Amino acid sequence: MELHKAGKDLFLVFIIFRAYTSVEMHILENMALGKHAFQSSTHHGSVADRAVDGTLSQDASDNSCFHTESETNAYWEVDLGEMVFINHVTIYTRSDLWGPYSERRLRDIELYIGPSRNEYTRYGFYEGVLPKGIIHTFNLTNTVFGQWVRITRSESVVEFFELCEVEVYGYPSAYRYILNKRRAGVHVLNIALSQSLSILHCALICYNTNVCYGATFHEDTRMCEYLTSVTGVEADDTSMLIPLG
């Protein structure tokens, strides 16, 4: 079950995971936005960071796409800055390609995720030519824990490589675990309970509450457990009050 919220600077998705008799909910955000990116080579100043600048134009004339030289093993990768849980990766292809060979640049696309730049595992593959001007999402079978994300092609492809944006949707590890409540200077999660009519109701309450970062719905008791985050402040075991109206 998903709830979507659109905004100018942030795209949030509530993903609800079933685990035994409870439902765990997290907020997804683009973890790659503004992070440091790299590529195998650079063609005419089209640097790797263009794919994580938040500009969703698929026209290269807007300086929104990265571009490598024509080469084998061309790649693009981003350092997310920390280990995070990754749910899916979305790529934006260039729409203004021309010529009979241009679209072949995006053939047999591979998605790799790893804890470091030297330790990747392949989690996604698009076989064949990825058409120009489309938005393609690699939906992961299971949430992947990693810090580095690489987009590349099969070794047999020798061509230019370019994409206009890469979005890595996930959530920080601090939002998944309840950390030490007595330790100052870290993300601290306080728990608040309230009765809810359904899983959807539980999600909607959290969605409409600015300080709510996640929730767990317990089907047996119909109770909703909310998580709030406090940064740099020592927890005092107080609870957050959320109206059910």
Coordinates of C-alpha atoms in Angstrom, one line a residue:
M1 CA 0.0 0.0 0.0
E2 CA 1.4 3.4 -1.0
L3 CA 0.5 7.0 -0.3
H4 CA 2.1 9.7 -2.5
K5 CA 2.9 13.3 -1.7
A6 CA 4.3 15.7 -4.3
G7 CA 6.3 18.8 -3.4
K8 CA 8.7 21.3 -5.1
D9 CA 11.8 20.0 -3.4
L10 CA 10.9 16.5 -2.1
F11 CA 8.9 13.5 -3.2
L12 CA 7.6 11.4 -0.4
V13 CA 6.2 7.9 -0.6
F14 CA 4.8 5.8 2.3
I15 CA 5.7 2.2 1.7
I16 CA 4.0 -0.3 4.0
F17 CA 5.7 -3.6 4.7
R18 CA 3.9 -6.6 6.2
A19 CA 5.8 -8.4 9.0
Y20 CA 4.0 -11.0 11.0
T21 CA 0.9 -9.2 12.5
S22 CA 2.2 -5.6 12.1
V23 CA 2.8 -3.2 9.2
E24 CA 5.9 -1.2 9.1
M25 CA 5.8 2.2 7.3
H26 CA 8.6 4.4 6.1
I27 CA 9.0 7.7 4.1
L28 CA 10.9 7.4 0.9
E29 CA 12.9 10.3 -0.5
N30 CA 15.4 10.8 -3.3
M31 CA 18.7 10.0 -1.5
A32 CA 20.8 10.9 -4.5
L33 CA 19.7 14.5 -4.8
G34 CA 22.7 16.9 -4.6
K35 CA 25.2 14.1 -3.8
H36 CA 28.6 13.7 -5.4
A37 CA 28.5 11.7 -8.6
F38 CA 31.3 10.3 -10.9
Q39 CA 31.5 8.8 -14.4
S40 CA 34.0 6.9 -16.5
S41 CA 34.8 9.9 -18.7
T42 CA 33.4 13.3 -19.6
H43 CA 32.3 14.5 -23.0
H44 CA 32.3 18.3 -23.7
G45 CA 31.8 19.3 -20.0
S46 CA 28.7 17.1 -19.4
V47 CA 29.7 16.2 -15.9
A48 CA 28.2 13.4 -13.7
D49 CA 26.7 15.8 -11.1
R50 CA 24.1 16.9 -13.7
A51 CA 22.2 13.7 -13.1
V52 CA 21.6 14.5 -9.4
D53 CA 20.9 18.3 -9.6
G54 CA 17.1 17.9 -9.5
T55 CA 16.6 19.3 -13.0
L56 CA 14.3 16.9 -14.7
S57 CA 14.6 18.3 -18.2
Q58 CA 15.4 15.5 -20.7
D59 CA 16.9 17.9 -23.3
A60 CA 20.7 18.0 -23.3
S61 CA 20.6 21.7 -24.4
D62 CA 19.4 22.5 -20.9
N63 CA 22.7 21.3 -19.5
S64 CA 20.8 18.7 -17.4
C65 CA 22.4 15.4 -18.7
F66 CA 25.7 13.7 -18.1
H67 CA 27.6 12.4 -21.1
T68 CA 30.6 10.1 -21.4
E69 CA 33.0 9.5 -24.3
S70 CA 32.3 6.6 -26.7
E71 CA 33.9 3.7 -24.8
T72 CA 33.4 0.2 -23.5
N73 CA 32.5 -0.2 -19.8
A74 CA 31.1 3.3 -19.6
Y75 CA 29.5 4.0 -16.2
W76 CA 27.9 6.6 -13.9
E77 CA 27.8 6.3 -10.2
V78 CA 26.8 8.3 -7.1
D79 CA 28.0 8.2 -3.4
L80 CA 24.9 8.6 -1.2
G81 CA 27.1 9.7 1.7
E82 CA 26.0 7.0 4.1
M83 CA 24.5 3.5 4.1
V84 CA 20.7 3.8 3.4
F85 CA 17.9 1.5 2.6
I86 CA 17.1 1.6 -1.2
N87 CA 13.6 0.8 -2.5
H88 CA 13.9 1.7 -6.2
V89 CA 16.0 3.7 -8.7
T90 CA 14.5 5.8 -11.5
I91 CA 16.4 7.0 -14.6
Y92 CA 15.5 9.7 -17.1
T93 CA 16.7 9.2 -20.7
R94 CA 17.5 12.0 -23.1
S95 CA 14.7 13.0 -25.4
D96 CA 16.5 15.0 -28.0
L97 CA 18.7 12.2 -29.4
W98 CA 19.1 12.1 -33.2
G99 CA 20.7 9.9 -35.8
P100 CA 20.3 6.1 -36.5
Y101 CA 22.8 5.1 -33.8
S102 CA 21.9 7.5 -31.0
E103 CA 19.4 5.3 -29.1
R104 CA 21.8 2.4 -29.1
R105 CA 23.8 4.2 -26.5
L106 CA 21.2 3.0 -23.9
R107 CA 21.3 -0.7 -24.6
D108 CA 21.4 -3.5 -22.0
I109 CA 21.4 -1.1 -18.9
E110 CA 22.6 -2.5 -15.6
L111 CA 21.9 -1.3 -12.1
Y112 CA 24.5 -2.0 -9.3
I113 CA 24.3 -1.2 -5.6
G114 CA 27.0 -1.7 -3.0
P115 CA 28.4 -0.6 0.4
S116 CA 31.5 0.8 -1.2
R117 CA 32.8 1.8 -4.6
N118 CA 34.7 -1.5 -4.9
E119 CA 32.0 -3.8 -3.8
Y120 CA 29.0 -3.8 -6.1
T121 CA 26.2 -6.3 -6.7
R122 CA 23.9 -6.2 -9.8
Y123 CA 20.2 -5.6 -8.8
G124 CA 18.6 -4.5 -12.1
F125 CA 18.9 -5.1 -15.8
Y126 CA 17.0 -3.6 -18.8
E127 CA 17.5 -5.9 -21.8
G128 CA 17.5 -4.2 -25.2
V129 CA 17.4 -0.6 -26.2
L130 CA 16.0 1.9 -23.6
P131 CA 13.9 4.3 -25.7
K132 CA 14.7 8.0 -25.8
G133 CA 12.7 10.4 -23.7
I134 CA 11.2 7.9 -21.2
I135 CA 11.4 7.5 -17.5
H136 CA 12.3 4.0 -16.3
T137 CA 12.2 2.6 -12.8
F138 CA 14.2 -0.3 -11.5
N139 CA 11.9 -1.7 -8.8
L140 CA 13.9 -3.8 -6.3
T141 CA 12.5 -7.2 -5.2
N142 CA 13.7 -6.5 -1.7
T143 CA 15.0 -3.3 0.0
V144 CA 18.8 -3.1 -0.5
F145 CA 21.1 -1.6 2.1
G146 CA 23.9 0.3 0.4
Q147 CA 25.8 3.6 -0.1
W148 CA 27.0 3.5 -3.8
V149 CA 24.8 3.2 -6.9
R150 CA 26.2 2.6 -10.3
I151 CA 24.4 2.7 -13.7
T152 CA 26.3 1.0 -16.6
R153 CA 25.9 -1.2 -19.7
S154 CA 26.9 -4.7 -20.8
E155 CA 30.5 -4.9 -21.7
S156 CA 29.7 -5.5 -25.4
V157 CA 28.3 -2.0 -25.8
V158 CA 30.8 0.5 -27.1
E159 CA 29.1 3.9 -27.4
F160 CA 28.5 7.2 -25.7
F161 CA 26.6 6.9 -22.4
E162 CA 24.2 9.6 -21.1
L163 CA 21.2 10.1 -18.8
C164 CA 19.5 13.2 -17.7
E165 CA 18.6 12.3 -14.1
V166 CA 19.0 9.4 -11.7
E167 CA 16.8 9.2 -8.6
V168 CA 17.5 6.8 -5.8
Y169 CA 14.5 6.4 -3.5
G170 CA 15.0 5.1 0.0
Y171 CA 15.3 6.1 3.6
P172 CA 18.1 6.6 6.2
S173 CA 19.0 3.7 8.4
A174 CA 18.3 5.9 11.5
Y175 CA 14.6 5.8 10.6
R176 CA 14.4 2.0 10.6
Y177 CA 15.9 1.3 14.0
I178 CA 15.1 2.8 17.4
L179 CA 18.4 4.2 18.6
N180 CA 19.7 4.8 22.1
K181 CA 17.1 7.2 23.6
R182 CA 19.6 8.4 26.3
R183 CA 22.4 9.3 23.8
A184 CA 22.6 13.0 22.8
G185 CA 23.5 14.2 19.4
V186 CA 21.9 11.3 17.4
H187 CA 18.5 10.7 15.8
V188 CA 16.2 9.8 18.6
L189 CA 12.9 8.1 18.0
N190 CA 10.0 8.7 20.5
I191 CA 7.0 6.3 20.4
A192 CA 3.4 7.5 20.6
L193 CA 0.4 5.1 20.6
S194 CA -3.1 5.8 19.4
Q195 CA -6.1 3.7 18.2
S196 CA -6.6 3.6 14.5
L197 CA -9.4 2.3 12.3
S198 CA -7.2 0.8 9.6
I199 CA -3.8 0.6 8.1
L200 CA -4.7 3.4 5.8
H201 CA -5.9 5.6 8.6
C202 CA -2.7 5.0 10.5
A203 CA -0.7 6.0 7.4
L204 CA -2.8 9.1 6.8
I205 CA -2.4 10.4 10.4
C206 CA 1.4 10.1 10.1
Y207 CA 1.4 11.6 6.6
N208 CA -0.5 14.7 7.8
T209 CA 1.8 15.1 10.9
N210 CA 5.0 17.0 10.1
V211 CA 7.1 15.4 12.9
C212 CA 6.0 11.9 12.1
Y213 CA 8.7 9.9 10.3
G214 CA 7.2 6.4 10.4
A215 CA 4.5 4.2 11.9
T216 CA 3.7 0.6 12.7
F217 CA 0.1 -0.6 12.6
H218 CA -0.7 -3.6 14.9
E219 CA -3.6 -5.5 13.4
D220 CA -4.4 -7.5 16.6
T221 CA -4.9 -4.4 18.8
R222 CA -5.8 -1.9 16.1
M223 CA -3.1 0.4 17.6
C224 CA -0.9 2.7 15.6
E225 CA 2.7 3.3 16.8
Y226 CA 4.2 6.5 15.6
L227 CA 7.9 7.5 15.4
T228 CA 9.2 11.0 15.7
S229 CA 12.7 12.2 15.2
V230 CA 14.7 14.7 17.4
T231 CA 18.2 15.7 16.4
G232 CA 20.9 16.7 18.9
V233 CA 18.5 16.7 21.8
E234 CA 18.5 14.1 24.6
A235 CA 15.2 12.3 24.8
D236 CA 13.0 12.7 27.8
D237 CA 10.7 9.7 27.1
T238 CA 7.7 12.0 26.4
S239 CA 5.2 11.0 23.8
M240 CA 3.8 12.8 20.8
L241 CA 0.0 13.5 20.8
I242 CA -1.7 13.1 17.4
P243 CA -5.4 13.9 16.9
L244 CA -7.4 11.2 15.3
G245 CA -10.1 13.6 13.9

